mmCIF file of C-alpha atoms in Angstrom:
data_model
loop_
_atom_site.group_PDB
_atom_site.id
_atom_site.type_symbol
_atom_site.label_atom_id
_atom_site.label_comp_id
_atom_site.label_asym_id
_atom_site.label_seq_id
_atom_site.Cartn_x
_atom_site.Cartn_y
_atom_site.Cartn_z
ATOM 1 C CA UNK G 1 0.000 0.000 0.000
ATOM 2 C CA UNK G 2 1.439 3.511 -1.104
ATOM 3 C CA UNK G 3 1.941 5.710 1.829
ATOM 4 C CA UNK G 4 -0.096 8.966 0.830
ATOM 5 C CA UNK G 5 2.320 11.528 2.120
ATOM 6 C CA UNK G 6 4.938 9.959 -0.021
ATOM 7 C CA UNK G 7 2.664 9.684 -2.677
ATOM 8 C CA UNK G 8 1.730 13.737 -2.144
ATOM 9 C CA UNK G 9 5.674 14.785 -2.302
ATOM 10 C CA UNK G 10 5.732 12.241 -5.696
ATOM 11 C CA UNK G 11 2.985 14.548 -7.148
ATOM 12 C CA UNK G 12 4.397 17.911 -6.504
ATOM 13 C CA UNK G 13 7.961 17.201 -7.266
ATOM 14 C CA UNK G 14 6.224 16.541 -10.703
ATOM 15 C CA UNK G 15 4.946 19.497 -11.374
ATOM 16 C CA UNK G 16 7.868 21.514 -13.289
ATOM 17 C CA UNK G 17 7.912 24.794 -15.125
ATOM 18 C CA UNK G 18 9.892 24.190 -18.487
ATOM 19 C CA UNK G 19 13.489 25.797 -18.865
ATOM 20 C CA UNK G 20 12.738 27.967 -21.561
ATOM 21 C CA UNK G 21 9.442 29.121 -19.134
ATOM 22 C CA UNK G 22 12.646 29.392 -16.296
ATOM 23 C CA UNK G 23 14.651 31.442 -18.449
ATOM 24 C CA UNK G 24 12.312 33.777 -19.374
ATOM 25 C CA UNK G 25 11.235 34.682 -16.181
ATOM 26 C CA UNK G 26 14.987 35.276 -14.836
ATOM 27 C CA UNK G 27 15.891 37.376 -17.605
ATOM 28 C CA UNK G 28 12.428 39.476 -17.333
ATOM 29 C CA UNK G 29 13.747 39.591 -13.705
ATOM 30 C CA UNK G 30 17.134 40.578 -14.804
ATOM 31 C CA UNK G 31 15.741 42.911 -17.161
ATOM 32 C CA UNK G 32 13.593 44.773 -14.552
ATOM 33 C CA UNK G 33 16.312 44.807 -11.960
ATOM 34 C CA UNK G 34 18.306 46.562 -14.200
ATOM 35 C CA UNK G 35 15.807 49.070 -15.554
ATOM 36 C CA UNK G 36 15.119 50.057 -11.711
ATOM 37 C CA UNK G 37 18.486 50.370 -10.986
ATOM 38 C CA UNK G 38 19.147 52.825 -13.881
ATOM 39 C CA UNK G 39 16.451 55.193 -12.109
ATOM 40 C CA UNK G 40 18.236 58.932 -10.876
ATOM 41 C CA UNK G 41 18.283 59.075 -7.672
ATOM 42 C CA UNK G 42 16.638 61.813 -5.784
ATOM 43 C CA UNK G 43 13.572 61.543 -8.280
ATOM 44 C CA UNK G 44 10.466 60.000 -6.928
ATOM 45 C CA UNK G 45 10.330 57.430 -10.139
ATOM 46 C CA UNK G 46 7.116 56.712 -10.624
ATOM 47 C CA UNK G 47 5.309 60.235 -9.521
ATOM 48 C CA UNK G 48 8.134 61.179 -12.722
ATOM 49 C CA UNK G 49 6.446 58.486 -14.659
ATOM 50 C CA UNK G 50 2.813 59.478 -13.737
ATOM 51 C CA UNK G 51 3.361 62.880 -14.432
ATOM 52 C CA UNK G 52 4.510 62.174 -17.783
ATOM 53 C CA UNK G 53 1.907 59.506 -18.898
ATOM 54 C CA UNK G 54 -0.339 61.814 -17.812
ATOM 55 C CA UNK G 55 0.791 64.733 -19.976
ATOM 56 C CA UNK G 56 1.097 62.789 -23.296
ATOM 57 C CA UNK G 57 -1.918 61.282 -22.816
ATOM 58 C CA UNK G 58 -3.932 64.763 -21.781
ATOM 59 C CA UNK G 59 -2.360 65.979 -25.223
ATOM 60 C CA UNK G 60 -3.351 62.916 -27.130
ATOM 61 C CA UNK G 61 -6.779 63.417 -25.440
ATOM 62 C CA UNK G 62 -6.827 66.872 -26.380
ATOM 63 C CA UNK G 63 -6.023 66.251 -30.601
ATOM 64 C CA UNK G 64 -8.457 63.285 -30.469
ATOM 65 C CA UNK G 65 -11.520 65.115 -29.540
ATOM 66 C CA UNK G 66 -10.502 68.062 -31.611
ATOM 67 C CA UNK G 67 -10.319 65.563 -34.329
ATOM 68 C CA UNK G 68 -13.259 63.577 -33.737
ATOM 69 C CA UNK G 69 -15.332 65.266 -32.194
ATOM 70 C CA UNK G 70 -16.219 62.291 -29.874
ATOM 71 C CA UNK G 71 -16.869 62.366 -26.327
ATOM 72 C CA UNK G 72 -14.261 60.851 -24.072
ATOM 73 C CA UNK G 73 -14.440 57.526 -22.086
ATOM 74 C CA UNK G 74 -14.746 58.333 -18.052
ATOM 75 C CA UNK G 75 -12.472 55.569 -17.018
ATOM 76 C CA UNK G 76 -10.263 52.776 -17.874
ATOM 77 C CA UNK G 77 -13.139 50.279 -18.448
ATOM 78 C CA UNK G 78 -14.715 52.430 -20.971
ATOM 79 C CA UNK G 79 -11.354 52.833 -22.561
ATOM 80 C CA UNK G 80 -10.709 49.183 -22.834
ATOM 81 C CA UNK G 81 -13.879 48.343 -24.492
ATOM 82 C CA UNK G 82 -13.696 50.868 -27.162
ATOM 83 C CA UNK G 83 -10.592 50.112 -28.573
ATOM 84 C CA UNK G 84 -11.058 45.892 -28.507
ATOM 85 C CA UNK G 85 -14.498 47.110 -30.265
ATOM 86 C CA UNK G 86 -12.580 49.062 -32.935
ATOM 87 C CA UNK G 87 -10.058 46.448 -33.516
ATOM 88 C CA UNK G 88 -12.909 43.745 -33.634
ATOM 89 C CA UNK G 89 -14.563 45.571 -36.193
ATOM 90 C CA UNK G 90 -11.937 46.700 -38.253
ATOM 91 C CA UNK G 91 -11.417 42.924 -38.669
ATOM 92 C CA UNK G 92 -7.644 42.892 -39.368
ATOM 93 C CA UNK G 93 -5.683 39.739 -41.379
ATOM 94 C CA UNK G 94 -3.685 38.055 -38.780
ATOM 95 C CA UNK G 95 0.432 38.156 -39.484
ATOM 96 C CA UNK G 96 0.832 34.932 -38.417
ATOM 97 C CA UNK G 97 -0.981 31.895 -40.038
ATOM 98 C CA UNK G 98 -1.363 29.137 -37.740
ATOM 99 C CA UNK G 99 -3.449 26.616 -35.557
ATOM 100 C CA UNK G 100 -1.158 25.816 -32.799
ATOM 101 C CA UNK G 101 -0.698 28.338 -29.342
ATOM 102 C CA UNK G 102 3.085 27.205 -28.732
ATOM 103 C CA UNK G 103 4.118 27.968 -32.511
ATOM 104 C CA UNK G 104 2.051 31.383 -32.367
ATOM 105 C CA UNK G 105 4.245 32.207 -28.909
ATOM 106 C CA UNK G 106 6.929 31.592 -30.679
ATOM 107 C CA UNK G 107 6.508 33.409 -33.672
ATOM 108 C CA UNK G 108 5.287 36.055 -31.884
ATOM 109 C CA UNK G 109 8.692 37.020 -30.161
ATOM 110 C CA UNK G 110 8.251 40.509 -29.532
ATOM 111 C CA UNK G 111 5.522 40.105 -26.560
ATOM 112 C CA UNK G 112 7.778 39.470 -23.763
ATOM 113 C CA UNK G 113 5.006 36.662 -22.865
ATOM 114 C CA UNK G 114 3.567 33.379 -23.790
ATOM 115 C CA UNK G 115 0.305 33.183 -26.019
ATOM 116 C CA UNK G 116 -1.974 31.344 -23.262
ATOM 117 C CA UNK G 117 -5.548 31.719 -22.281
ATOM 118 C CA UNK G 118 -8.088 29.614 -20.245
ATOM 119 C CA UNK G 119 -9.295 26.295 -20.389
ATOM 120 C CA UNK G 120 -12.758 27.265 -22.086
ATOM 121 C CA UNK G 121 -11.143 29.410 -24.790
ATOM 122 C CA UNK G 122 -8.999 25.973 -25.498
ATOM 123 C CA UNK G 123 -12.058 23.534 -25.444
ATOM 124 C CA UNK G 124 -14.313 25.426 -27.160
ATOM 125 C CA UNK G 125 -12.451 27.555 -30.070
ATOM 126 C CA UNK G 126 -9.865 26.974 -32.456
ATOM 127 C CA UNK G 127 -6.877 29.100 -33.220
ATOM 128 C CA UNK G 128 -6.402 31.092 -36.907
ATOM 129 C CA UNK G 129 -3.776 33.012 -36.676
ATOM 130 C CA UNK G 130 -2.483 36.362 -34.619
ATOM 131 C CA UNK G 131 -1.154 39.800 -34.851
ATOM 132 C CA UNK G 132 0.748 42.478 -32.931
ATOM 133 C CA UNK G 133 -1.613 44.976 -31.462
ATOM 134 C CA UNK G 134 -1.959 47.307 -28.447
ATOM 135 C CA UNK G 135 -4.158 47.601 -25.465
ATOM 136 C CA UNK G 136 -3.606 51.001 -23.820
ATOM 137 C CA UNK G 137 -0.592 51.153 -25.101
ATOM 138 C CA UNK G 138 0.431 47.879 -23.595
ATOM 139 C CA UNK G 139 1.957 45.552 -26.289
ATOM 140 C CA UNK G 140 -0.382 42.455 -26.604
ATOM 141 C CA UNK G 141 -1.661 39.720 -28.930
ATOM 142 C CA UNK G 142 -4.730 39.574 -30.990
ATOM 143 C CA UNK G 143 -5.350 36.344 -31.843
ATOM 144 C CA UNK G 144 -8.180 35.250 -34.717
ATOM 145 C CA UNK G 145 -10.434 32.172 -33.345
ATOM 146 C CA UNK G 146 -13.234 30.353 -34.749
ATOM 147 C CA UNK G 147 -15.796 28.682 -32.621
ATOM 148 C CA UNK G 148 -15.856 24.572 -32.840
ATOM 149 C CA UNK G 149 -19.648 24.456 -33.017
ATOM 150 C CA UNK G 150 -20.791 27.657 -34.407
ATOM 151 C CA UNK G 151 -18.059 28.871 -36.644
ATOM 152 C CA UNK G 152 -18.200 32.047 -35.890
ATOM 153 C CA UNK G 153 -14.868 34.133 -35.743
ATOM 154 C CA UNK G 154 -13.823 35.814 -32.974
ATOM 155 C CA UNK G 155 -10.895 38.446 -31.662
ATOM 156 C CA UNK G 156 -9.036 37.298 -28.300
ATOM 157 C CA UNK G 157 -6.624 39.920 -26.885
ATOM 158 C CA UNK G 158 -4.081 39.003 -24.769
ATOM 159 C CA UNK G 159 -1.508 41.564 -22.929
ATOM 160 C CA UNK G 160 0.284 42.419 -19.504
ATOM 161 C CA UNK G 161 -1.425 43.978 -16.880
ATOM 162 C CA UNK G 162 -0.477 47.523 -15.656
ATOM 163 C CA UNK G 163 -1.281 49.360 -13.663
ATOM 164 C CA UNK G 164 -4.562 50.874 -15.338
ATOM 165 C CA UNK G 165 -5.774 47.531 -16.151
ATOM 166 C CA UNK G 166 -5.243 46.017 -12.423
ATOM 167 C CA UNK G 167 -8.397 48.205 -12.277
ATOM 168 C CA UNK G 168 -10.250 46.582 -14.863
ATOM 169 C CA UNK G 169 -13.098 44.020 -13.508
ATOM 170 C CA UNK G 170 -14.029 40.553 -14.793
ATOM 171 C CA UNK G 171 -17.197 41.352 -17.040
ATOM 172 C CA UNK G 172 -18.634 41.324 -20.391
ATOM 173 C CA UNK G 173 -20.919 43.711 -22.200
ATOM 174 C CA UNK G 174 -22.459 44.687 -25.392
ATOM 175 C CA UNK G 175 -21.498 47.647 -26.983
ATOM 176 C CA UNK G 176 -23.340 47.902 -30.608
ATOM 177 C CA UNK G 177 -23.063 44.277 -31.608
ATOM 178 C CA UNK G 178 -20.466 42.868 -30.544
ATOM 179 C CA UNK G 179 -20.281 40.968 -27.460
ATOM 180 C CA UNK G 180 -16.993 41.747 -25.275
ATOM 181 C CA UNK G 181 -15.837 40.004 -22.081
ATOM 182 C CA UNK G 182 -12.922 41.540 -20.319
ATOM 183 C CA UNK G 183 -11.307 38.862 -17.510
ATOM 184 C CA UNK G 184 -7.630 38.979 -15.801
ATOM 185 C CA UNK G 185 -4.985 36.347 -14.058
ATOM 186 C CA UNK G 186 -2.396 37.532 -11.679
ATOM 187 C CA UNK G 187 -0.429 39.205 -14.576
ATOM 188 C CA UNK G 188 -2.112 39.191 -17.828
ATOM 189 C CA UNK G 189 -5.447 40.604 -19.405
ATOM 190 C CA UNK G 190 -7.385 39.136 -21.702
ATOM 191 C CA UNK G 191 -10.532 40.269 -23.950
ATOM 192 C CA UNK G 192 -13.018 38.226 -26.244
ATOM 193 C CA UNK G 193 -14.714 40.126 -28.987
ATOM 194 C CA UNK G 194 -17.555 38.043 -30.563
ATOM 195 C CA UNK G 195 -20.485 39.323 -33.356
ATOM 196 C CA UNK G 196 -21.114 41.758 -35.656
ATOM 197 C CA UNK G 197 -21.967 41.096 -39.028
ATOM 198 C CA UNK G 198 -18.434 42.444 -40.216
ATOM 199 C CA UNK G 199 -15.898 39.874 -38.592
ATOM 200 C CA UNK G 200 -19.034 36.781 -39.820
ATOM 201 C CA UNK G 201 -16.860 36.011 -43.301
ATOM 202 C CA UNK S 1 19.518 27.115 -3.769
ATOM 203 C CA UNK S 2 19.573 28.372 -7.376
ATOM 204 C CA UNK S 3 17.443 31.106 -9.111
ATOM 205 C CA UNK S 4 16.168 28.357 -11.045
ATOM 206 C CA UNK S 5 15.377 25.661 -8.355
ATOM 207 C CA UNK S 6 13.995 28.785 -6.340
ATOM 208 C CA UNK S 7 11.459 29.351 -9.454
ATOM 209 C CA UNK S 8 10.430 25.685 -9.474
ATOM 210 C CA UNK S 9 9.910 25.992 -5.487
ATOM 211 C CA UNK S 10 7.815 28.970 -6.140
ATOM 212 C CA UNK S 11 5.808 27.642 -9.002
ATOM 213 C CA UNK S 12 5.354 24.335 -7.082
ATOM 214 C CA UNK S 13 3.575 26.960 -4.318
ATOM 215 C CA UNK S 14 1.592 28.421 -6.508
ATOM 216 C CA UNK S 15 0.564 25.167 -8.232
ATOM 217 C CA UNK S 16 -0.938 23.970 -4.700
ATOM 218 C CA UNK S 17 -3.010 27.347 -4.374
ATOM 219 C CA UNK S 18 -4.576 27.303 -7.697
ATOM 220 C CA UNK S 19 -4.202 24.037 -9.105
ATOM 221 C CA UNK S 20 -3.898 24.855 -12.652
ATOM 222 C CA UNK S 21 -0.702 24.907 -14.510
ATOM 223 C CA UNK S 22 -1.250 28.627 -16.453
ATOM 224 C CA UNK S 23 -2.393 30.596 -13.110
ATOM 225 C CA UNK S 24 0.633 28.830 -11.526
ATOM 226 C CA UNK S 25 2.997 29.782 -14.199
ATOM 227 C CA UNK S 26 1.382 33.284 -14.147
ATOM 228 C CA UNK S 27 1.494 33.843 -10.201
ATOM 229 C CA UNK S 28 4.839 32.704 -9.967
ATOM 230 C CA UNK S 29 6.273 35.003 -12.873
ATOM 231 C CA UNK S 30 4.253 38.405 -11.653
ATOM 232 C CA UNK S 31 5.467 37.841 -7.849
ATOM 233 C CA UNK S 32 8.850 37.545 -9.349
ATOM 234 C CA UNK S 33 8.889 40.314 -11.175
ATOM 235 C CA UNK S 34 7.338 42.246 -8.378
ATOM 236 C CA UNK S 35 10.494 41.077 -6.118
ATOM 237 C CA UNK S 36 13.091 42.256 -8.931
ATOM 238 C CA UNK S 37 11.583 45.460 -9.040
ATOM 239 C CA UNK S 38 11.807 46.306 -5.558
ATOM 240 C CA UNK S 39 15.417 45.536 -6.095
ATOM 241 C CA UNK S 40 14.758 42.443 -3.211
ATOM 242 C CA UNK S 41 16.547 39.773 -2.885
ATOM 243 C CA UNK S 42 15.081 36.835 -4.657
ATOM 244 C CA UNK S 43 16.879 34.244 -3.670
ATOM 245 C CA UNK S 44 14.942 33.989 -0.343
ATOM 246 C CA UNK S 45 12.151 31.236 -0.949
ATOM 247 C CA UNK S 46 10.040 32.809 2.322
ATOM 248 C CA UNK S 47 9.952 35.966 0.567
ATOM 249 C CA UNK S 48 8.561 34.645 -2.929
ATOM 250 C CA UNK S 49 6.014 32.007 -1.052
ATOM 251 C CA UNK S 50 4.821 35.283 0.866
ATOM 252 C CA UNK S 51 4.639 37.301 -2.084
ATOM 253 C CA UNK S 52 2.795 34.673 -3.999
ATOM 254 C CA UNK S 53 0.591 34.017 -1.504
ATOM 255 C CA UNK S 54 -0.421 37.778 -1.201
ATOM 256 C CA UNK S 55 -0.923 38.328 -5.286
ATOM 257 C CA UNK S 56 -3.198 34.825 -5.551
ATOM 258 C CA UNK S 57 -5.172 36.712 -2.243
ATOM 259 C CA UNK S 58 -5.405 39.763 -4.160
ATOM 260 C CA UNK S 59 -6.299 38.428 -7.714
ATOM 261 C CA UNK S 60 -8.284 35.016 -7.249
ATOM 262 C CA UNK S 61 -10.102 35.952 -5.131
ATOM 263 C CA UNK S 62 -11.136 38.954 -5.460
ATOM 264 C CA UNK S 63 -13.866 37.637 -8.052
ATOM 265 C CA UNK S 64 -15.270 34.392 -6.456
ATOM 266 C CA UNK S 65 -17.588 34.146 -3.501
ATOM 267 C CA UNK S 66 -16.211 33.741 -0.226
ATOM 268 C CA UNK S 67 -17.335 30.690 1.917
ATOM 269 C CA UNK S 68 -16.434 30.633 5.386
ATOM 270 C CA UNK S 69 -16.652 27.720 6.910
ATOM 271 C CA UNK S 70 -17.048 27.321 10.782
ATOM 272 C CA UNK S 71 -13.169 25.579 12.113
ATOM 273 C CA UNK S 72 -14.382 24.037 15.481
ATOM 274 C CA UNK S 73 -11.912 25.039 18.323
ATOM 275 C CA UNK S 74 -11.980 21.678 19.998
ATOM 276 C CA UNK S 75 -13.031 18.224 17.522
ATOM 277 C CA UNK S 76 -12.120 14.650 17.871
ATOM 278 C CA UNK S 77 -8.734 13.400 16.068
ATOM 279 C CA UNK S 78 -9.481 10.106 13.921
ATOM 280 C CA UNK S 79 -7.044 8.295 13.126
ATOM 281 C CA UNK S 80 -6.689 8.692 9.468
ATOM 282 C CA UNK S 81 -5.431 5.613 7.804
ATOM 283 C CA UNK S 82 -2.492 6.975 5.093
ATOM 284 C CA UNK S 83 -1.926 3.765 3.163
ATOM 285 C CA UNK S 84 -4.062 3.074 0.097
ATOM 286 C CA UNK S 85 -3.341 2.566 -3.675
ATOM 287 C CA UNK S 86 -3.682 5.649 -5.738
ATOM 288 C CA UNK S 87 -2.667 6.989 -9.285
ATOM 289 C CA UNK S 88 -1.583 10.077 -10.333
ATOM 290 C CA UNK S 89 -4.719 11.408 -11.758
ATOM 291 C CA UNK S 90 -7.106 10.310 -8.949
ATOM 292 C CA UNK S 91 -4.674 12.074 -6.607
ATOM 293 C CA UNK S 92 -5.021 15.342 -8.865
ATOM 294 C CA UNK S 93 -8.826 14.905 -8.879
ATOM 295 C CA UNK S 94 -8.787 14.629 -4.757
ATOM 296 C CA UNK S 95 -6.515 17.512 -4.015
ATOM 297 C CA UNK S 96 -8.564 19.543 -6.553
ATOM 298 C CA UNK S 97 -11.536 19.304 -4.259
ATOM 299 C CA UNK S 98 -9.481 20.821 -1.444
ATOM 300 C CA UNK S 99 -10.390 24.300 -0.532
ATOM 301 C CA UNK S 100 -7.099 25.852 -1.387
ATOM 302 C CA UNK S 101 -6.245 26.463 2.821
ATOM 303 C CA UNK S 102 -5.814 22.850 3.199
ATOM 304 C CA UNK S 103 -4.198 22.040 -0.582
ATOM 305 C CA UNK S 104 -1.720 24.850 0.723
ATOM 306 C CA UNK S 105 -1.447 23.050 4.201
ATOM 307 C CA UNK S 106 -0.587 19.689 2.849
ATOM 308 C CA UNK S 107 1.615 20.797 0.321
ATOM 309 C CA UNK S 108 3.685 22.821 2.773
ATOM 310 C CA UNK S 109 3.852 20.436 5.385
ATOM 311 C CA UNK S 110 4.107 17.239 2.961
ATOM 312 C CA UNK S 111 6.587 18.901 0.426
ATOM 313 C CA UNK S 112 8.279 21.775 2.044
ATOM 314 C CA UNK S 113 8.504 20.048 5.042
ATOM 315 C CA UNK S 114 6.933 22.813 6.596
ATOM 316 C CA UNK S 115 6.033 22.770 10.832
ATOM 317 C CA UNK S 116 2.308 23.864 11.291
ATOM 318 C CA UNK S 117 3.874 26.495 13.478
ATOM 319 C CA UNK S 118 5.952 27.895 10.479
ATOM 320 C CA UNK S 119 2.929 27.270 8.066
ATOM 321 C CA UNK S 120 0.969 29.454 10.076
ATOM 322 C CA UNK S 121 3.683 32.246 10.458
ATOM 323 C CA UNK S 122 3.293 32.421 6.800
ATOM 324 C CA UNK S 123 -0.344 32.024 6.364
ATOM 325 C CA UNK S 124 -0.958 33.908 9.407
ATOM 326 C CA UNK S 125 -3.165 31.850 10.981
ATOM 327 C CA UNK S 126 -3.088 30.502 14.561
ATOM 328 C CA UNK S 127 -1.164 26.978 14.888
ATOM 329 C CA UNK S 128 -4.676 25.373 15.743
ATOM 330 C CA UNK S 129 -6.260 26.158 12.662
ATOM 331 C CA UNK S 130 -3.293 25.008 10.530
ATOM 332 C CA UNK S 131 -3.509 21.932 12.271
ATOM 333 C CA UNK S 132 -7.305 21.328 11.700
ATOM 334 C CA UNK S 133 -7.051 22.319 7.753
ATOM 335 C CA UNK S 134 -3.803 19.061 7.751
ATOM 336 C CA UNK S 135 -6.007 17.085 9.691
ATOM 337 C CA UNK S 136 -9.429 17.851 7.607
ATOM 338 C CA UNK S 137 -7.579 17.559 4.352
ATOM 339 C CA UNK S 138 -5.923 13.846 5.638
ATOM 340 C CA UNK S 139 -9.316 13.114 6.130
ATOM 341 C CA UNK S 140 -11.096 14.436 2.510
ATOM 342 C CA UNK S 141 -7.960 12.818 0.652
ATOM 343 C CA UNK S 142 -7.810 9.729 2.312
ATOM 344 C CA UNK S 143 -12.120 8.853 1.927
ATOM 345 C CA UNK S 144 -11.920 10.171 -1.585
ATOM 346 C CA UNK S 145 -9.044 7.580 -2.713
ATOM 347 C CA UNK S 146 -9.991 5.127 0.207
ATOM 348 C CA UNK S 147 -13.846 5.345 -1.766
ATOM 349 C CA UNK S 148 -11.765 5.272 -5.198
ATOM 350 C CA UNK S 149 -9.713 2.622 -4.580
ATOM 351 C CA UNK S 150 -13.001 0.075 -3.536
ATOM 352 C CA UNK S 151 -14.400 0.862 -6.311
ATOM 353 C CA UNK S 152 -11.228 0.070 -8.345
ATOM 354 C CA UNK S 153 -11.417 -3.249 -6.605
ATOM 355 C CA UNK S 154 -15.235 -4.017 -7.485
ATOM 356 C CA UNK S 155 -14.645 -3.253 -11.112
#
């Protein structure tokens, strides 16, 4: 008879992250260590950082509504949902041709991440293809997937979390008509775009 | 210890709180990247544990209903019988219908080798209640594979 504590240890020991998954993380970690270090001292780094986001982006606020004449999102939320609704709809070829997550990741170099997403996205959808996009600014995937039963295409976005999208909840709404969820881990975002008669090709 | 074998410690941890190999892999990276950051020093394994034990507090739960459940202060100890015949995947199954308190307990004390006293300076819970989430996850574990293994047998 196996001795269950034993058997426990077994099980855990087991579970391994792969090297290449290792070395990304340490050189991320590298990579971060060294951009903090580089930071002047006597400067309060991120109120320098805040200040300056918030300046280019109160100018870029500015030309956009003097251009389009549109009113402006309150908050981050808002935001969010407007641009994966514009990027749904403007229905994009992907850059990268493929069925399979791990060969997309590694196409895909320039993220600074792996391409992976939840169980139900997995079991229920199948994977087209992907392009570089941007969420907020933020670097991040947009990957092309069809639905196994209906067939009907749909946008996933996939990026790091910041600091403005930490303050995103798990939801999903309808703006016009497409359907968008928004939903986060501990360090990524994601977004599903699904509908509208343009993306149904 | 390594940065490397630290990582696998860490992702190991966060395995047993979320049992699911891409919110592991994801807890362990952000908590290490929040460590670098801060310029700390990452090759302290109490200091990553803490830190992903505080970013799966913030994040997975922050969207999922809380149930308390009443710990009694003073309960009967059974003896809990350790030995039966289990595979890999029924063992996955049965911890995966721990609450995450006791899959964190048992992996601690089982795998890091953690005392209940130390396990609760980390989870920051008293020393009794550590020991009643061990005990009460001996117990779930061992009738789930005790049940599993029968009805291996009668098949």
């Amino acid at each position: 008879m196996t001795q269950l504590p034993s058997k426990i240890r077994e099980y855990y020991q087991d579970q391994n992250l792969d090297e290449a998954v290792l070395q990304r993380i340490i050189e991320r970690g590298q990579m971060v260590k060294e951009s903090s270090a580089r930071e002047p001292s006597g400067l309060r780094p991120t109120g320098v950082k805040i200040v300056g986001f918030m300046s280019i982006t109160a100018l870029l606020l500015v030309a956009l509504q003097f251009m389009s004449n549109l009113p402006q999102p309150a908050d981050i939320t808002q935001r969010v949902l407007q641009e994966i609704h514009m990027n749904h709809e403007k229905a994009l070829a992907v850059e990268f041709a493929t069925d399979n997550f791990q060969v997309l990741s590694e196409k895909m170099d320039r993220l600074g991440f792996p391409i992976s997403t939840s169980p139900h996205i997995y079991a229920n959808y199948s994977l087209l293809g992907g392009r570089y996009c941007s969420i907020q600014g933020n670097i991040a995937a947009q990957l092309k997937i069809r639905h196994r039963d209906s067939g009907h295409i749909a946008t996933l976005y996939i990026t790091q979390k910041n600091h403005d999208l930490e303050q995103v909840r798990n939801q999903s709404q309808l703006l016009g008509q497409v359907q968008i969820s928004l939903w986060n881990s501990p360090s990524m975002f994601y977004g599903l775009a699904q509908g509208s008669t343009s993306t149904q090709k | 210890m390594n940065q490397k074998d630290l990582l696998q410690r860490g992702y190991r941890y966060a395995f047993s709180l979320t049992h699911n190999h891409h919110d592991a892999e994801d807890l362990v990276q952000d908590a290490w990247i929040r460590l670098c950051s801060k310029g700390e020093i990452t090759h302290s394994k109490s200091l990553l544990f803490t830190t992903i034990r505080n970013r799966y507090i913030d994040q997975f739960r922050r969207n999922r209903l809380i149930v308390f459940e009443v710990l009694d202060q003073e309960y009967e100890f059974e003896d809990v019988e350790d030995s039966v015949e289990v595979t890999t995947g029924e063992l996955d199954v049965a911890l995966n219908s721990l609450r995450y308190e006791e899959r964190e307990a048992v992996y601690l004390n089982y795998v890091e080798g953690y005392s209940a006293r130390e396990i609760s300076q980390l989870t920051q819970k008293s020393r009794n209640t550590v020991l009643s989430l061990l005990h009460r996850a001996r117990q779930k574990l061992c009738k789930l594979l005790r049940h599993t293994d029968k009805e291996r047998d009668l098949a």
